[in-house]
Short mmCIF file of C-alpha atoms and ligand atoms in Angstrom, two decimals:
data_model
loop_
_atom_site.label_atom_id
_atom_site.label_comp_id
_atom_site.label_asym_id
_atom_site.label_seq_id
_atom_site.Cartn_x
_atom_site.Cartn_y
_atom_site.Cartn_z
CA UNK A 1 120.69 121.70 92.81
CA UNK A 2 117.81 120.30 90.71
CA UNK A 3 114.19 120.60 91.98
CA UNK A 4 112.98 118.07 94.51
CA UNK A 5 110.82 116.35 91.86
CA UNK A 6 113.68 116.05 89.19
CA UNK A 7 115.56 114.31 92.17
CA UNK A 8 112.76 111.68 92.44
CA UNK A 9 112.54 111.33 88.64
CA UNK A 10 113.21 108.36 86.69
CA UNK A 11 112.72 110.02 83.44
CA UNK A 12 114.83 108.34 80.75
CA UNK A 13 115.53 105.29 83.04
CA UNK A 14 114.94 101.90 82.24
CA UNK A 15 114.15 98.94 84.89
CA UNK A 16 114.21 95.89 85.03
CA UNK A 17 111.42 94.44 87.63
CA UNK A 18 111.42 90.66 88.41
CA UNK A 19 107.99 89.09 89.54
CA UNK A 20 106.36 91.28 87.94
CA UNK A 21 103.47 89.72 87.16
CA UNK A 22 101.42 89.92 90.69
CA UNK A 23 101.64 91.69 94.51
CA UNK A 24 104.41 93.73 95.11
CA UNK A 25 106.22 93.49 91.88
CA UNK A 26 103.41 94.67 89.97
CA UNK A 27 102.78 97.92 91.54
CA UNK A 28 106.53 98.77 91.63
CA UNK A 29 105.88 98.68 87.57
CA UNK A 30 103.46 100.76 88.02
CA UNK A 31 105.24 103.37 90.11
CA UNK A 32 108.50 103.41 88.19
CA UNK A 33 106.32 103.85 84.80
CA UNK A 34 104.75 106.73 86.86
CA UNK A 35 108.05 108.49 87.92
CA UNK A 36 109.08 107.90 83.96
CA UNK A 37 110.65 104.72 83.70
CA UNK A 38 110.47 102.05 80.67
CA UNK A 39 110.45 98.33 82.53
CA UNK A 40 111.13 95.05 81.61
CA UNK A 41 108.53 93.28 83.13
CA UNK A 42 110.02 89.62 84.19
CA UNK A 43 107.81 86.60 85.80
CA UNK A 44 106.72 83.25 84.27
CA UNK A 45 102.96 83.79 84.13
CA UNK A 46 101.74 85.80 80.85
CA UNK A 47 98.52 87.06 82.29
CA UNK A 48 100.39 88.60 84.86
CA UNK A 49 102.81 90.14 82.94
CA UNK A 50 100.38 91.26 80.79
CA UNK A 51 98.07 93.44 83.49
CA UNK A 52 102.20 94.92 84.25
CA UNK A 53 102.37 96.50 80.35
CA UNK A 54 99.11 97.63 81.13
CA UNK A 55 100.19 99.32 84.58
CA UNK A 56 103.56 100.77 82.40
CA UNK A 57 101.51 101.92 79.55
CA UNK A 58 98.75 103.59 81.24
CA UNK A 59 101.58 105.85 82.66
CA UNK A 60 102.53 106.24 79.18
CA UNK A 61 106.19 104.14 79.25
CA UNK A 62 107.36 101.73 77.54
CA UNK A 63 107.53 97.81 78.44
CA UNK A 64 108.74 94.89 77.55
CA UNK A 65 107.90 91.37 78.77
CA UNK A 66 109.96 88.86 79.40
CA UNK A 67 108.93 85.38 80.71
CA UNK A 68 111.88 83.29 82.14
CA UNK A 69 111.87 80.57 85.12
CA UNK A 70 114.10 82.03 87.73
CA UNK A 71 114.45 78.79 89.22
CA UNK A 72 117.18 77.95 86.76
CA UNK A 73 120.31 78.79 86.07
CA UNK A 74 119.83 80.11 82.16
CA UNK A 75 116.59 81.81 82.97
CA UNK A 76 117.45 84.90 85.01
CA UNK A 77 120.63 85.36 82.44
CA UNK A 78 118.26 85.21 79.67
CA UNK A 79 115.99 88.06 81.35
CA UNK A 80 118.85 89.89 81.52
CA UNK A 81 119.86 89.71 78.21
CA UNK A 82 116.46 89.84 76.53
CA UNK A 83 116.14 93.51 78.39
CA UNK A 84 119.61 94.78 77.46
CA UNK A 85 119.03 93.70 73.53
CA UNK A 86 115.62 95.61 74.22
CA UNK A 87 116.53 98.63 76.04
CA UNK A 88 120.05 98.84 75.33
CA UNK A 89 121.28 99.53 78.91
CA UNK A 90 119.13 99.25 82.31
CA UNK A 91 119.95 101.50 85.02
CA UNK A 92 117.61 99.80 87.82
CA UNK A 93 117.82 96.53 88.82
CA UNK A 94 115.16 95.32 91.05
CA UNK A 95 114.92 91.86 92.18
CA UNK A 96 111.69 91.32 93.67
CA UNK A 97 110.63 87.53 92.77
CA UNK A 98 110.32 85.33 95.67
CA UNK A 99 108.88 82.35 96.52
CA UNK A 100 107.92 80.89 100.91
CA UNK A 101 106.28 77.76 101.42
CA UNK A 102 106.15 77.74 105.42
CA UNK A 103 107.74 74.52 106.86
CA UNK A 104 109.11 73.61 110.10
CA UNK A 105 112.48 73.07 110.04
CA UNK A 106 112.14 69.16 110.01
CA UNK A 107 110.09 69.26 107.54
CA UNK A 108 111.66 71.08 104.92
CA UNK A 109 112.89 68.92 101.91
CA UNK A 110 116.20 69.51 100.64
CA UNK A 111 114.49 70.52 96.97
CA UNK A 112 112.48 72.59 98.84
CA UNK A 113 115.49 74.40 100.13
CA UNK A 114 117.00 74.67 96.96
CA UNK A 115 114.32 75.83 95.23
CA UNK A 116 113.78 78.82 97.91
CA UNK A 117 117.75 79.37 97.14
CA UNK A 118 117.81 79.42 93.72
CA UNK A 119 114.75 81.75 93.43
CA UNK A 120 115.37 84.50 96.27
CA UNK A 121 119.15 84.36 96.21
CA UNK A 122 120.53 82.92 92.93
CA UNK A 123 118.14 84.35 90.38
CA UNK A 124 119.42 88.24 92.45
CA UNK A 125 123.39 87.28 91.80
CA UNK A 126 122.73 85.81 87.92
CA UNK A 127 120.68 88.74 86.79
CA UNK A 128 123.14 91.28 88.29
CA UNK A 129 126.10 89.38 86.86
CA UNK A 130 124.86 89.77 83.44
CA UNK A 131 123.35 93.84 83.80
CA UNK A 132 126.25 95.13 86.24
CA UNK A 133 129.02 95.22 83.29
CA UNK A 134 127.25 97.67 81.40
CA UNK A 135 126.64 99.78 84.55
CA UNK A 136 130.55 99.90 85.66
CA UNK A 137 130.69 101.16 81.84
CA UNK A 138 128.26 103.55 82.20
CA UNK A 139 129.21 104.40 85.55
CA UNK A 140 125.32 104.25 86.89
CA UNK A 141 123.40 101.47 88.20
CA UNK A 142 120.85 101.16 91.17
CA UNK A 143 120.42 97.44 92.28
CA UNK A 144 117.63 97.01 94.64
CA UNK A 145 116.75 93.50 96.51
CA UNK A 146 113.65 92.95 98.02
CA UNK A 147 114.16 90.87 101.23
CA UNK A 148 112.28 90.31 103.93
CA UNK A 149 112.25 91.45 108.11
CA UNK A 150 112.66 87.58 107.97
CA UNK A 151 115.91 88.18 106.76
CA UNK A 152 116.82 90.04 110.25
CA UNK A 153 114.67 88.27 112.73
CA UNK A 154 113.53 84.27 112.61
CA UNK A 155 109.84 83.51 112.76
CA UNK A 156 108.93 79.63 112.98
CA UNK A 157 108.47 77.50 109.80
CA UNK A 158 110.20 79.81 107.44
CA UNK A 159 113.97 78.20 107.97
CA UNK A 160 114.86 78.12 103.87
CA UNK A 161 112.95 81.59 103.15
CA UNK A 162 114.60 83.00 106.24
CA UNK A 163 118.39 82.22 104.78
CA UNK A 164 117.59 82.91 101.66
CA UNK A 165 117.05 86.43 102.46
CA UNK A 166 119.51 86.59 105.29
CA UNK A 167 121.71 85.74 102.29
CA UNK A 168 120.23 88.25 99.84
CA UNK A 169 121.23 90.79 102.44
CA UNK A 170 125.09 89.77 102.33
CA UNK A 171 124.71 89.79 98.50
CA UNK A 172 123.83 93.38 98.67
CA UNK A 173 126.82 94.31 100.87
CA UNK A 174 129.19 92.15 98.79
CA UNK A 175 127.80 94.20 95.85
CA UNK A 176 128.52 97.56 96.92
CA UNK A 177 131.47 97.22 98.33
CA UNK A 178 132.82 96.18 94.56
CA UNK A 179 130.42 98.20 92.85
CA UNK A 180 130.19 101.60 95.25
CA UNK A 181 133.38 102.94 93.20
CA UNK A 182 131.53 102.49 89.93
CA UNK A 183 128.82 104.75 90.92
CA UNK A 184 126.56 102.14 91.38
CA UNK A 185 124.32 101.65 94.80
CA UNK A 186 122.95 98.33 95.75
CA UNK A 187 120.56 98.45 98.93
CA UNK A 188 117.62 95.47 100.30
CA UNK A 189 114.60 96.42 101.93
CA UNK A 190 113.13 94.01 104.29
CA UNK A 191 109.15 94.51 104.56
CA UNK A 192 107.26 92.93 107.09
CA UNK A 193 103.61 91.06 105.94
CA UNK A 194 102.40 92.75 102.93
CA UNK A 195 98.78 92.39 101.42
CA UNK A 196 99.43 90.85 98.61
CA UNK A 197 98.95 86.84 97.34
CA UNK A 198 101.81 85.35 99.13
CA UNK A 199 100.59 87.26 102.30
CA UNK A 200 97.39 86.46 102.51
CA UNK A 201 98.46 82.66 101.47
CA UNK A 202 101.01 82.58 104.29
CA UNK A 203 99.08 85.39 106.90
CA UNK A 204 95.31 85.20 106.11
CA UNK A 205 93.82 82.78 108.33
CA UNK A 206 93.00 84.74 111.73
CA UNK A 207 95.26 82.50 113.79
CA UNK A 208 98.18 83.19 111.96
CA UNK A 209 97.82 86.28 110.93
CA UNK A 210 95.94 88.28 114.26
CA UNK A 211 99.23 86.97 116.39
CA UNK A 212 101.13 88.36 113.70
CA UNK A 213 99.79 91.90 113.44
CA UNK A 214 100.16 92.39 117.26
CA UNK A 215 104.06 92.07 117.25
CA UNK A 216 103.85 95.24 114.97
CA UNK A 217 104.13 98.36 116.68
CA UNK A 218 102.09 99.97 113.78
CA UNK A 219 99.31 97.50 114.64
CA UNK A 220 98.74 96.64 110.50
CA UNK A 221 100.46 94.62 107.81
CA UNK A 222 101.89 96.50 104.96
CA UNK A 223 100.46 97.62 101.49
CA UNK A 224 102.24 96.75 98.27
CA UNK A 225 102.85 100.52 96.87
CA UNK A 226 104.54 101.22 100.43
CA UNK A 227 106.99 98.84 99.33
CA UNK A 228 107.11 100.46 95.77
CA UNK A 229 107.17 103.62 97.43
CA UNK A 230 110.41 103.05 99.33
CA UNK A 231 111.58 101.33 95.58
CA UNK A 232 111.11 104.27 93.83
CA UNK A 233 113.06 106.43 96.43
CA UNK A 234 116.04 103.65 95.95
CA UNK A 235 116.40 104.01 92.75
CA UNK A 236 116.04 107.56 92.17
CA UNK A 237 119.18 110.21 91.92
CA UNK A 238 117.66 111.09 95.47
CA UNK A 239 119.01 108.40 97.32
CA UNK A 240 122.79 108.10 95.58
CA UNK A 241 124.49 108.19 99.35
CA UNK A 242 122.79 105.12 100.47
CA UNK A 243 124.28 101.99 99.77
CA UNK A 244 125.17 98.49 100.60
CA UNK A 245 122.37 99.16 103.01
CA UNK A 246 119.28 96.78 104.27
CA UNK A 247 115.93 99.43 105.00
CA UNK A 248 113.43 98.31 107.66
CA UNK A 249 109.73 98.49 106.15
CA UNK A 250 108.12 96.68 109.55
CA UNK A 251 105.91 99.02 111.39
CA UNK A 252 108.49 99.20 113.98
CA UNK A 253 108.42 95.08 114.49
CA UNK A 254 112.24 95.23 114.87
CA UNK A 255 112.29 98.24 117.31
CA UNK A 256 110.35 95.98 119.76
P1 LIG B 1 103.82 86.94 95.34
O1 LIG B 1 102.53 87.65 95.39
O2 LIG B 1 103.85 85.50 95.67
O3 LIG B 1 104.51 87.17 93.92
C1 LIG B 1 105.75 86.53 93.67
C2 LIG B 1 106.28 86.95 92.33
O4 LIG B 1 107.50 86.21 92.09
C3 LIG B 1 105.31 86.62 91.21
O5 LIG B 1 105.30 87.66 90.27
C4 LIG B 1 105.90 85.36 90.60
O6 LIG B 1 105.66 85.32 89.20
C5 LIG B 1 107.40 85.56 90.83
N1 LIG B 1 108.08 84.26 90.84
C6 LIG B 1 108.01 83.28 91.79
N2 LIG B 1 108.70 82.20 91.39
C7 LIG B 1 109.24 82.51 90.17
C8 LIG B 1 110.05 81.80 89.24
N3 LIG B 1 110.44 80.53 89.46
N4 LIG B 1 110.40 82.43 88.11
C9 LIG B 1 110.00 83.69 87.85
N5 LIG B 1 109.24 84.41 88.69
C10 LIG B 1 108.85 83.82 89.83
O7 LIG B 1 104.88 87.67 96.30
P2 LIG B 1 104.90 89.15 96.94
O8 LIG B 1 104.21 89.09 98.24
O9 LIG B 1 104.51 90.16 95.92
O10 LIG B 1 106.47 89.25 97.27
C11 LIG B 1 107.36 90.05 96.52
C12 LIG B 1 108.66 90.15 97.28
O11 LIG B 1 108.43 90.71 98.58
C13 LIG B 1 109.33 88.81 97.53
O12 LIG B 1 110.73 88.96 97.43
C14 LIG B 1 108.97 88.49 98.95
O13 LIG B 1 109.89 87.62 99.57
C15 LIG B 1 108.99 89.88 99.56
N6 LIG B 1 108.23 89.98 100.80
C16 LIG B 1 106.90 89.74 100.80
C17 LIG B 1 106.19 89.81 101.99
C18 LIG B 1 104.70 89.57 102.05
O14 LIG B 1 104.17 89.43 103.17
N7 LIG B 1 104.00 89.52 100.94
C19 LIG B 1 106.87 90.15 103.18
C20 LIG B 1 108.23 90.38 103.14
C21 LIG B 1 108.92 90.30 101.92
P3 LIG B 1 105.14 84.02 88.37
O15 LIG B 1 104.40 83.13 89.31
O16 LIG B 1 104.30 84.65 87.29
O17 LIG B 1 106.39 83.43 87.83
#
């Protein structure tokens, strides 16, 4: 049995990291470069993905940046591909890039809704389509979807968001169970308000957000490298049993 740390280790791995270029995609760059991984660094804004290459090669790793509109259909692909001619093979997968506009229900515009979907729940399915074939080959792959607690329990004026990520969890189940034989384990990880810009966009003002943090038993919001914490752990060797799974990071708001 190899040392704890060599079970946590991405040494020799390569990730790819969508919305990468701010909040909670940036610092898991940083903390897969740290545990040893190269990254792909994916998002649409270059001064973004820029301050990512400098979180990956201050940990001394390599990384490549990729800018692609995951709205589309032909963006996420050509992420995927642009990493694969780079790094030959990736062996993480984590799809991160999100985007909430808060809207009641009547409200919401049906572009609107389809931008949410293609976004949080297509962009996840195209860019796994295109880097899961060379993972069955390889027999190793770690997918890992970052959804939300608002994939598990409604809150008002997030209708679109909400089944987009109810959806990404299904898309993580429907992975593993066709991928679990090939070695390769697909989990989601549903945070509850995190610091970063879409939280404090969506949670900032006092009367949203002071509500908010009293439904959580842990009485704060969440910090970004908590997230890229649990990330890490995901899509290290550590972790291998877990699949097709969806891992509460709430402060106990779904125990209540
Ligand atoms: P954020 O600060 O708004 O960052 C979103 C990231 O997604 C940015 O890097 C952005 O990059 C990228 N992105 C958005 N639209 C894109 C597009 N069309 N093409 C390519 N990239 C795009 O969000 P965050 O708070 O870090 O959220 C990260 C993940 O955590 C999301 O999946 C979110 O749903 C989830 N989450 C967040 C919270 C929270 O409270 N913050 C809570 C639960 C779950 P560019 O703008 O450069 O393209």
């Amino acid at each position: 049995m190899a040392r704890y740390v060599e079970r946590f280790s991405l040494a020799g791995r390569r990730a790819l990291v969508t919305g990468a270029s701010r909040g909670i995609g940036l610092e898991i760059c940083a903390v897969l470069a740290d545990a040893g991984a190269d990254v792909a660094a994916v998002a649409r804004d270059p001064d973004g993905l820029a301050e990512a290459r400098a979180a990956v090669e201050a940990a001394g790793r390599e990384c490549v940046t990729i800018e692609a509109d995951l709205a589309t259909v032909e963006g996420p692909r050509a992420a995927a591909r642009q990493a694969l001619a780079h790094f030959g093979a990736i062996d993480v997968l984590v799809n991160n890039a999100a985007v909430s506009q808060p809207q009641s229900l009547l409200e919401t515009q049906a572009d609107d809704w389809d931008r949410t979907m293609a976004v949080n729940l297509r962009a996840p399915f195209l860019l796994a389509q295109v880097l899961a074939p060379k993972m069955i080959e390889r027999k190793r792959g770690k997918i890992i979807n970052v959804s939300s607690q608002t994939g598990i329990v409604a809150i008002p004026d997030h209708c679109a968001y909400a089944a987009s990520k109810n959806g990404l969890n299904a898309l993580t189940k429907a992975m593993t169970c066709e991928w679990a034989k090939h070695d390769i384990q697909c989990n989601a990880i549903c945070p509850t308000v995190i610091l970063t810009p879409m939280g404090e966009r969506v949670w900032g003002p006092p009367e949203k957000g002071d509500p908010m943090r009293a439904k959580i038993p842990a009485g704060r919001f969440g910090r970004p490298v908590e997230v890229a914490d649990l990330v890490l752990y995901l899509a290290s060797p550590a972790s291998d049993m877990i699949n097709g799974d969806t891992i509460m990071l709430d402060g106990g708001y779904t125990a209540l």
